[in-house]
mmCIF file of C-alpha atoms in Angstrom:
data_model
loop_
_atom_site.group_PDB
_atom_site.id
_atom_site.type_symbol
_atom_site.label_atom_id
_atom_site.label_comp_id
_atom_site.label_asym_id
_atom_site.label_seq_id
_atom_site.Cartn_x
_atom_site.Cartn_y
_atom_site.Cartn_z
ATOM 1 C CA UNK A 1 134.080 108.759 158.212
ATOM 2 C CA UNK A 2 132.730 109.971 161.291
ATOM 3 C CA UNK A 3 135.820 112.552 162.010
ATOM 4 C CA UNK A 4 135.452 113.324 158.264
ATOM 5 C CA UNK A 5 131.912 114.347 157.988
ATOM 6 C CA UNK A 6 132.222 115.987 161.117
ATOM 7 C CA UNK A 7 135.006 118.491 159.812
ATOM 8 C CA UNK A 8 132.606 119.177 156.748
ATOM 9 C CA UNK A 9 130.816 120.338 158.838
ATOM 10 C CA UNK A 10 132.833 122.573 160.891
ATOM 11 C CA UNK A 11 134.252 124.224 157.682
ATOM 12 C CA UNK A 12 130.669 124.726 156.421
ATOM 13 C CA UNK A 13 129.681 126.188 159.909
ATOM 14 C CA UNK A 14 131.845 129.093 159.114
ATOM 15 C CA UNK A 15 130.260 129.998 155.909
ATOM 16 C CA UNK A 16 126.613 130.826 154.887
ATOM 17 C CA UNK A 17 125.897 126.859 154.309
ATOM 18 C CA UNK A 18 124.710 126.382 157.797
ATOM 19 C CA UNK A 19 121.549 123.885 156.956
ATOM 20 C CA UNK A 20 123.886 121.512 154.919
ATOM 21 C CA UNK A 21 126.340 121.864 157.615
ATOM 22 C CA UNK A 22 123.628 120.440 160.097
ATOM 23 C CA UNK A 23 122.944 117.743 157.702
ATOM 24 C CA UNK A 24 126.478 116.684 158.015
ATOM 25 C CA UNK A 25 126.687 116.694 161.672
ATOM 26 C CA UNK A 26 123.474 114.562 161.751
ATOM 27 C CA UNK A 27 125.065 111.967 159.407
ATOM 28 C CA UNK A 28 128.277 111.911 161.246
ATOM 29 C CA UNK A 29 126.463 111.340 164.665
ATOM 30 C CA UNK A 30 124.862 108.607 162.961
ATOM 31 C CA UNK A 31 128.208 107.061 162.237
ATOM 32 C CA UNK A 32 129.798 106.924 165.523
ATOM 33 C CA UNK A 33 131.564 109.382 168.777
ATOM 34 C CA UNK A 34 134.122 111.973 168.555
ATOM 35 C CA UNK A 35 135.364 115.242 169.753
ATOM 36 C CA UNK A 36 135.411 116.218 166.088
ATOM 37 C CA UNK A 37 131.518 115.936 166.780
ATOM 38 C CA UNK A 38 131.432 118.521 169.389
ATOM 39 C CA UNK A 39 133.638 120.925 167.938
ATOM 40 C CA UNK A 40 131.915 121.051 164.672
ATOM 41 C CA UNK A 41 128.297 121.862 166.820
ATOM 42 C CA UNK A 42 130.260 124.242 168.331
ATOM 43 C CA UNK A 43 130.857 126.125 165.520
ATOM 44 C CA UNK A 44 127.627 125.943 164.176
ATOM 45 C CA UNK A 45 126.223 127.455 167.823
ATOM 46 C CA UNK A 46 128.848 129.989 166.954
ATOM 47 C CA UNK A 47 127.431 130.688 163.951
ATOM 48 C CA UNK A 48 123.949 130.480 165.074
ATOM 49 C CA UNK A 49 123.077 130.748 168.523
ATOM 50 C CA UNK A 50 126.444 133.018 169.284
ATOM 51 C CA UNK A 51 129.876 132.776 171.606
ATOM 52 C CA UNK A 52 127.847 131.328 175.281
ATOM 53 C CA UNK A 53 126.341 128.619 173.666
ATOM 54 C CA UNK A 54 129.433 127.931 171.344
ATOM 55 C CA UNK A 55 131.849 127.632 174.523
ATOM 56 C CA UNK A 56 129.255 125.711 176.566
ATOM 57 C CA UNK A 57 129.181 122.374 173.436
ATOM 58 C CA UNK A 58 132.956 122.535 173.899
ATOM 59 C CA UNK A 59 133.340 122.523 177.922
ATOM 60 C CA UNK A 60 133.476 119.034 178.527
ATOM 61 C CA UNK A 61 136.670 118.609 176.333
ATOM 62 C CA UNK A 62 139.798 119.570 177.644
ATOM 63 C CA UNK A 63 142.150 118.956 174.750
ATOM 64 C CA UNK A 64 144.491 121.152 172.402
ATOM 65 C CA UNK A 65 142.340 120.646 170.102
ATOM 66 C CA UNK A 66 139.158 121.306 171.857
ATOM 67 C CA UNK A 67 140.929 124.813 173.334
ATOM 68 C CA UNK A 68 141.860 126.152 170.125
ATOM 69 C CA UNK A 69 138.300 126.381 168.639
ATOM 70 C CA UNK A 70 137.128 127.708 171.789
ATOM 71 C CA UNK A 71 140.258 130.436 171.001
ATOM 72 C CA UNK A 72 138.668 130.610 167.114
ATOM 73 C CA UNK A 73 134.885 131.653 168.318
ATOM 74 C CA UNK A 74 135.749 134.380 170.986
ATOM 75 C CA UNK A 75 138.300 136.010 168.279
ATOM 76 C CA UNK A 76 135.482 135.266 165.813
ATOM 77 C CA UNK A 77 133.186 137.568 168.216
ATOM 78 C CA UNK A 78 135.579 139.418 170.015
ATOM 79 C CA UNK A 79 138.018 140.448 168.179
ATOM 80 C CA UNK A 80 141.948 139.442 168.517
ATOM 81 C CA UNK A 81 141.756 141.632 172.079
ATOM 82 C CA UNK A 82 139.153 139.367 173.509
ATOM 83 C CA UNK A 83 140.177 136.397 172.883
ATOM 84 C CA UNK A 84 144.026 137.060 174.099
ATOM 85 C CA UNK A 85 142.032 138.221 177.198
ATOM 86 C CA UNK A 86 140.147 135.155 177.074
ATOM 87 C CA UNK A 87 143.495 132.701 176.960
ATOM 88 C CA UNK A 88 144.735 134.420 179.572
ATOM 89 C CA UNK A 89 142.054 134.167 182.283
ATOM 90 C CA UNK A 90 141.493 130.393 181.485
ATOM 91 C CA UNK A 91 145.262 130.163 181.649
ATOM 92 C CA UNK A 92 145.660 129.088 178.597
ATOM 93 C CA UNK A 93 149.049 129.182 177.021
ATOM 94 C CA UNK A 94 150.348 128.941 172.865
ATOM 95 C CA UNK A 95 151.293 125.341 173.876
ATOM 96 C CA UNK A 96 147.951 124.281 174.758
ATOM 97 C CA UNK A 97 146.866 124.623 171.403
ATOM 98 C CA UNK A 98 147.205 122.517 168.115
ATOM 99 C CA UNK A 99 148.738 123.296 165.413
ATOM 100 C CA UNK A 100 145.641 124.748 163.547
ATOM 101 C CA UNK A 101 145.185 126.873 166.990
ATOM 102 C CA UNK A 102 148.634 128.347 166.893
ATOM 103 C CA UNK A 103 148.452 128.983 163.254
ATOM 104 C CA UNK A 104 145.540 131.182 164.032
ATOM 105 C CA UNK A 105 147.206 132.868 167.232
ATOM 106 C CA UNK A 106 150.360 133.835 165.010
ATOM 107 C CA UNK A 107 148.366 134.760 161.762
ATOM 108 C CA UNK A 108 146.138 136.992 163.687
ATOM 109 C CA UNK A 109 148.990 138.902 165.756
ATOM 110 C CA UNK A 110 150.991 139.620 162.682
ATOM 111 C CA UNK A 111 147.850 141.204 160.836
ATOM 112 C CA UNK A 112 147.520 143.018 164.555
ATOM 113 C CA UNK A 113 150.969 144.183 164.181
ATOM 114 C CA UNK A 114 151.872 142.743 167.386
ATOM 115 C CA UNK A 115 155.439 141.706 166.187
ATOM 116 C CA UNK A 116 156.792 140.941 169.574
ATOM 117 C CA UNK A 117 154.501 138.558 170.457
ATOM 118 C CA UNK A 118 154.227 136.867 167.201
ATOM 119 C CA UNK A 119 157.945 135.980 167.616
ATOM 120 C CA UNK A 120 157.906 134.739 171.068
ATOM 121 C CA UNK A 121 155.424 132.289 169.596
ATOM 122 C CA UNK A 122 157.315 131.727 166.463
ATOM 123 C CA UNK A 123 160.662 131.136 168.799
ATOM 124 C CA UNK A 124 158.783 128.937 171.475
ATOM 125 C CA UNK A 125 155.715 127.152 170.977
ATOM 126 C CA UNK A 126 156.143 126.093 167.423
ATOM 127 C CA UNK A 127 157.218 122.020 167.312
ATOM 128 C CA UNK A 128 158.039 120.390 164.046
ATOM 129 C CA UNK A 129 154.769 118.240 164.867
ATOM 130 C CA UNK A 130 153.021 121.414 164.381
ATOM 131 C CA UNK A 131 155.105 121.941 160.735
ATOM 132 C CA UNK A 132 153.539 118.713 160.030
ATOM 133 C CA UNK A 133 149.863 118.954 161.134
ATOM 134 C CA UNK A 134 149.636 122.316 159.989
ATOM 135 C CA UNK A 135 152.332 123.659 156.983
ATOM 136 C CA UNK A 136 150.879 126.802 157.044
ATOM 137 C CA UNK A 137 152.844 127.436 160.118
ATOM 138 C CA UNK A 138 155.368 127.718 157.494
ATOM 139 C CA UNK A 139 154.605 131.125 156.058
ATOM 140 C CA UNK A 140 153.907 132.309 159.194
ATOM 141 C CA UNK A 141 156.539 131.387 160.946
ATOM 142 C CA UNK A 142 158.977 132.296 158.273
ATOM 143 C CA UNK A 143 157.305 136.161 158.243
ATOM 144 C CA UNK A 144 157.348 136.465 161.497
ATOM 145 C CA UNK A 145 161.037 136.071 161.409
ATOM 146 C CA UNK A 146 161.413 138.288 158.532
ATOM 147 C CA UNK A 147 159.608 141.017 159.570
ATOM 148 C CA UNK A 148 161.952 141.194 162.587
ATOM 149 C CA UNK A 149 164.682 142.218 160.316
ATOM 150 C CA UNK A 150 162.670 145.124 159.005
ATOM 151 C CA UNK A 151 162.161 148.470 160.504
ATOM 152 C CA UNK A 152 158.771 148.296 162.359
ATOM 153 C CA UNK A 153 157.618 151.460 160.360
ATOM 154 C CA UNK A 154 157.371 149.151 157.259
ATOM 155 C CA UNK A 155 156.518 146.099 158.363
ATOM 156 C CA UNK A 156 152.805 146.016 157.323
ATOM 157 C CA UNK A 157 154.142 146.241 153.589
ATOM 158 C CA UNK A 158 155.376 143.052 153.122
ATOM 159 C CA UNK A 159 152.470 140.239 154.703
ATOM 160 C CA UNK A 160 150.517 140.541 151.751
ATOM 161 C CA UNK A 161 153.305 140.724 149.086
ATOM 162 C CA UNK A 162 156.220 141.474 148.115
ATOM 163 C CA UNK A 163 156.464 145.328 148.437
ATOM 164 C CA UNK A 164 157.179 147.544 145.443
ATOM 165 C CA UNK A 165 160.441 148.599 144.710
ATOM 166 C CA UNK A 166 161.781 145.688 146.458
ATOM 167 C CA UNK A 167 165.466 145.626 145.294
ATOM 168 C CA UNK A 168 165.409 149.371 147.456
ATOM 169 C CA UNK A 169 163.490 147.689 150.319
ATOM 170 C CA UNK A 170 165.440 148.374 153.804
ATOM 171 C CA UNK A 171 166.337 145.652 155.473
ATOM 172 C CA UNK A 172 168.844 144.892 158.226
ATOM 173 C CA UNK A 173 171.952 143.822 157.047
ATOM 174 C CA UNK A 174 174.052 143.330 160.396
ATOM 175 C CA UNK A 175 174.590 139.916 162.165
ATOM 176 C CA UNK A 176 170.964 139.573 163.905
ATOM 177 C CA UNK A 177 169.233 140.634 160.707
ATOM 178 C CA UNK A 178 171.011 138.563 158.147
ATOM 179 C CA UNK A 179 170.299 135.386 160.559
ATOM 180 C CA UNK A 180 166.630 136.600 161.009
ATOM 181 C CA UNK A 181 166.210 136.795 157.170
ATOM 182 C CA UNK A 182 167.968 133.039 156.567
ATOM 183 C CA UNK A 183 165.784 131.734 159.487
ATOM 184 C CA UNK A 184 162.767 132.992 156.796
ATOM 185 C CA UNK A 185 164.380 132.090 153.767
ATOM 186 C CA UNK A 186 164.909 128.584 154.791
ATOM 187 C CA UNK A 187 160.992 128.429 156.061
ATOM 188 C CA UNK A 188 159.269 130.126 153.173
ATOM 189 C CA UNK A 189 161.151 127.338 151.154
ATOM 190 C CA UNK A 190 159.814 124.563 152.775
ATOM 191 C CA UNK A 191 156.395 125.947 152.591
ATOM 192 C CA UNK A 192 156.813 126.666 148.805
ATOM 193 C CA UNK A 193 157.717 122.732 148.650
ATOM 194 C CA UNK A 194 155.140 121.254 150.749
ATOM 195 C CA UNK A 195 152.465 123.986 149.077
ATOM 196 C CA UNK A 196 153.555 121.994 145.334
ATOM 197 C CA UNK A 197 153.510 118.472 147.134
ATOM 198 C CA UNK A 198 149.603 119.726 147.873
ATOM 199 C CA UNK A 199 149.305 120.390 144.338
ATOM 200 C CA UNK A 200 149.017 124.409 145.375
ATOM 201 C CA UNK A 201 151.236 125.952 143.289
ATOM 202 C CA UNK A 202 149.503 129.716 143.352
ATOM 203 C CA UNK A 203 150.084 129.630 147.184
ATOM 204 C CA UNK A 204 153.853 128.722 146.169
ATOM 205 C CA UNK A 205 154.884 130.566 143.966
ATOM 206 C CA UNK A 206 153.602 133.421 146.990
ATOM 207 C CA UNK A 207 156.318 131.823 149.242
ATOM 208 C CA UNK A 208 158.975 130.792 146.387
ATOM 209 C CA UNK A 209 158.874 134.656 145.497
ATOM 210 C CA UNK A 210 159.983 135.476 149.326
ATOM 211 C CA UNK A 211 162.842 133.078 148.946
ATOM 212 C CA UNK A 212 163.633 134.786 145.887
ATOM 213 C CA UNK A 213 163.788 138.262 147.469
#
């Protein structure tokens, strides 16, 4: 109950319900110790006191998990920039993180059009434990892949839907694209299955359409 409460409050912390947020950190501490504990007061410093005081809470942990919120608040105040700055003079690496850390690092260097490094992260750092704790990795992954087998001039198109005129869409057809664009079919798959085993079948049908395409 303790790790429970205390992730209440960390998704609260990120919204405007910052005093009932507090109130669930205060019952969790009340309940027991955990890093959960920290990280959840970090985000409320985040959200309150700002990225020093944030950073300072989470310190004394030195854990994947622990590293990827402290990755969350300096791209929260410093943009995607900062914080690759950031993991790079702390010597942090995509493998330090968790899976909810990753899915963050990806998501944010698609929407940054950074398509090189998105797929060096995809092709690398990306376990099937991280699948597991995290199946949003799925989409990701999968359009991180597919947008490799798209000319870059068009890539922005397609990570929000699937572009108009679709059936006239370019796409690579020769032996690297065709294997880029199975890689993605087989991924946005699994994430349309795991999305209906959630009982999320809007975010599905999302992915289901790609497989479709």
């Amino acid at each position: 109950r303790c790790r429970a409460l205390s992730w209440c409050a960390r998704i609260l912390a990120v919204s405007d319900e910052v005093k009932v947020s507090n109130e669930y950190l205060d019952v969790a501490k009340a309940l027991g110790v955990c890093e959960e504990i920290d990280i959840a007061e970090a985000f409320i410093c985040s959200k309150t006191g700002g990225k020093k005081d944030a950073l300072k809470v989470l310190g004394k942990h030195i854990t994947p998990q622990a590293r990827s919120a402290s990755f969350m608040i300096v791209a929260t105040h410093e943009k995607l920039g900062g914080a690759l700055e950031w993991l790079k003079v702390a010597d942090i690496k995509a493998t330090d993180l968790d899976a909810d850390g990753k899915h963050v690092l990806l998501s944010r260097l698609l929407t940054e059009g950074l398509w090189d490094e998105a797929k060096e992260i995809a092709e690398n750092h990306i376990t099937a434990d991280d699948f597991n704790q995290n199946s949003a990795l799925y989409r990701y992954v999968a359009m991180t892949y597919l947008v490799h087998a798209i000319p870059e001039d068009f890539r922005m198109l397609i990570l929000g839907q699937i572009p108009f005129g679709a059936s006239e869409f370019p796409l690579d057809d020769n032996a690297n694209g065709m294997k880029l664009r199975n890689k993605s079919i087989d991924l946005f798959r699994e994430a349309g299955i795991t999305e209906r085993q959630l009982n999320c079948p809007c975010v599905a049908s999302f992915d289901e359409d790609f497989v479709l395409w």
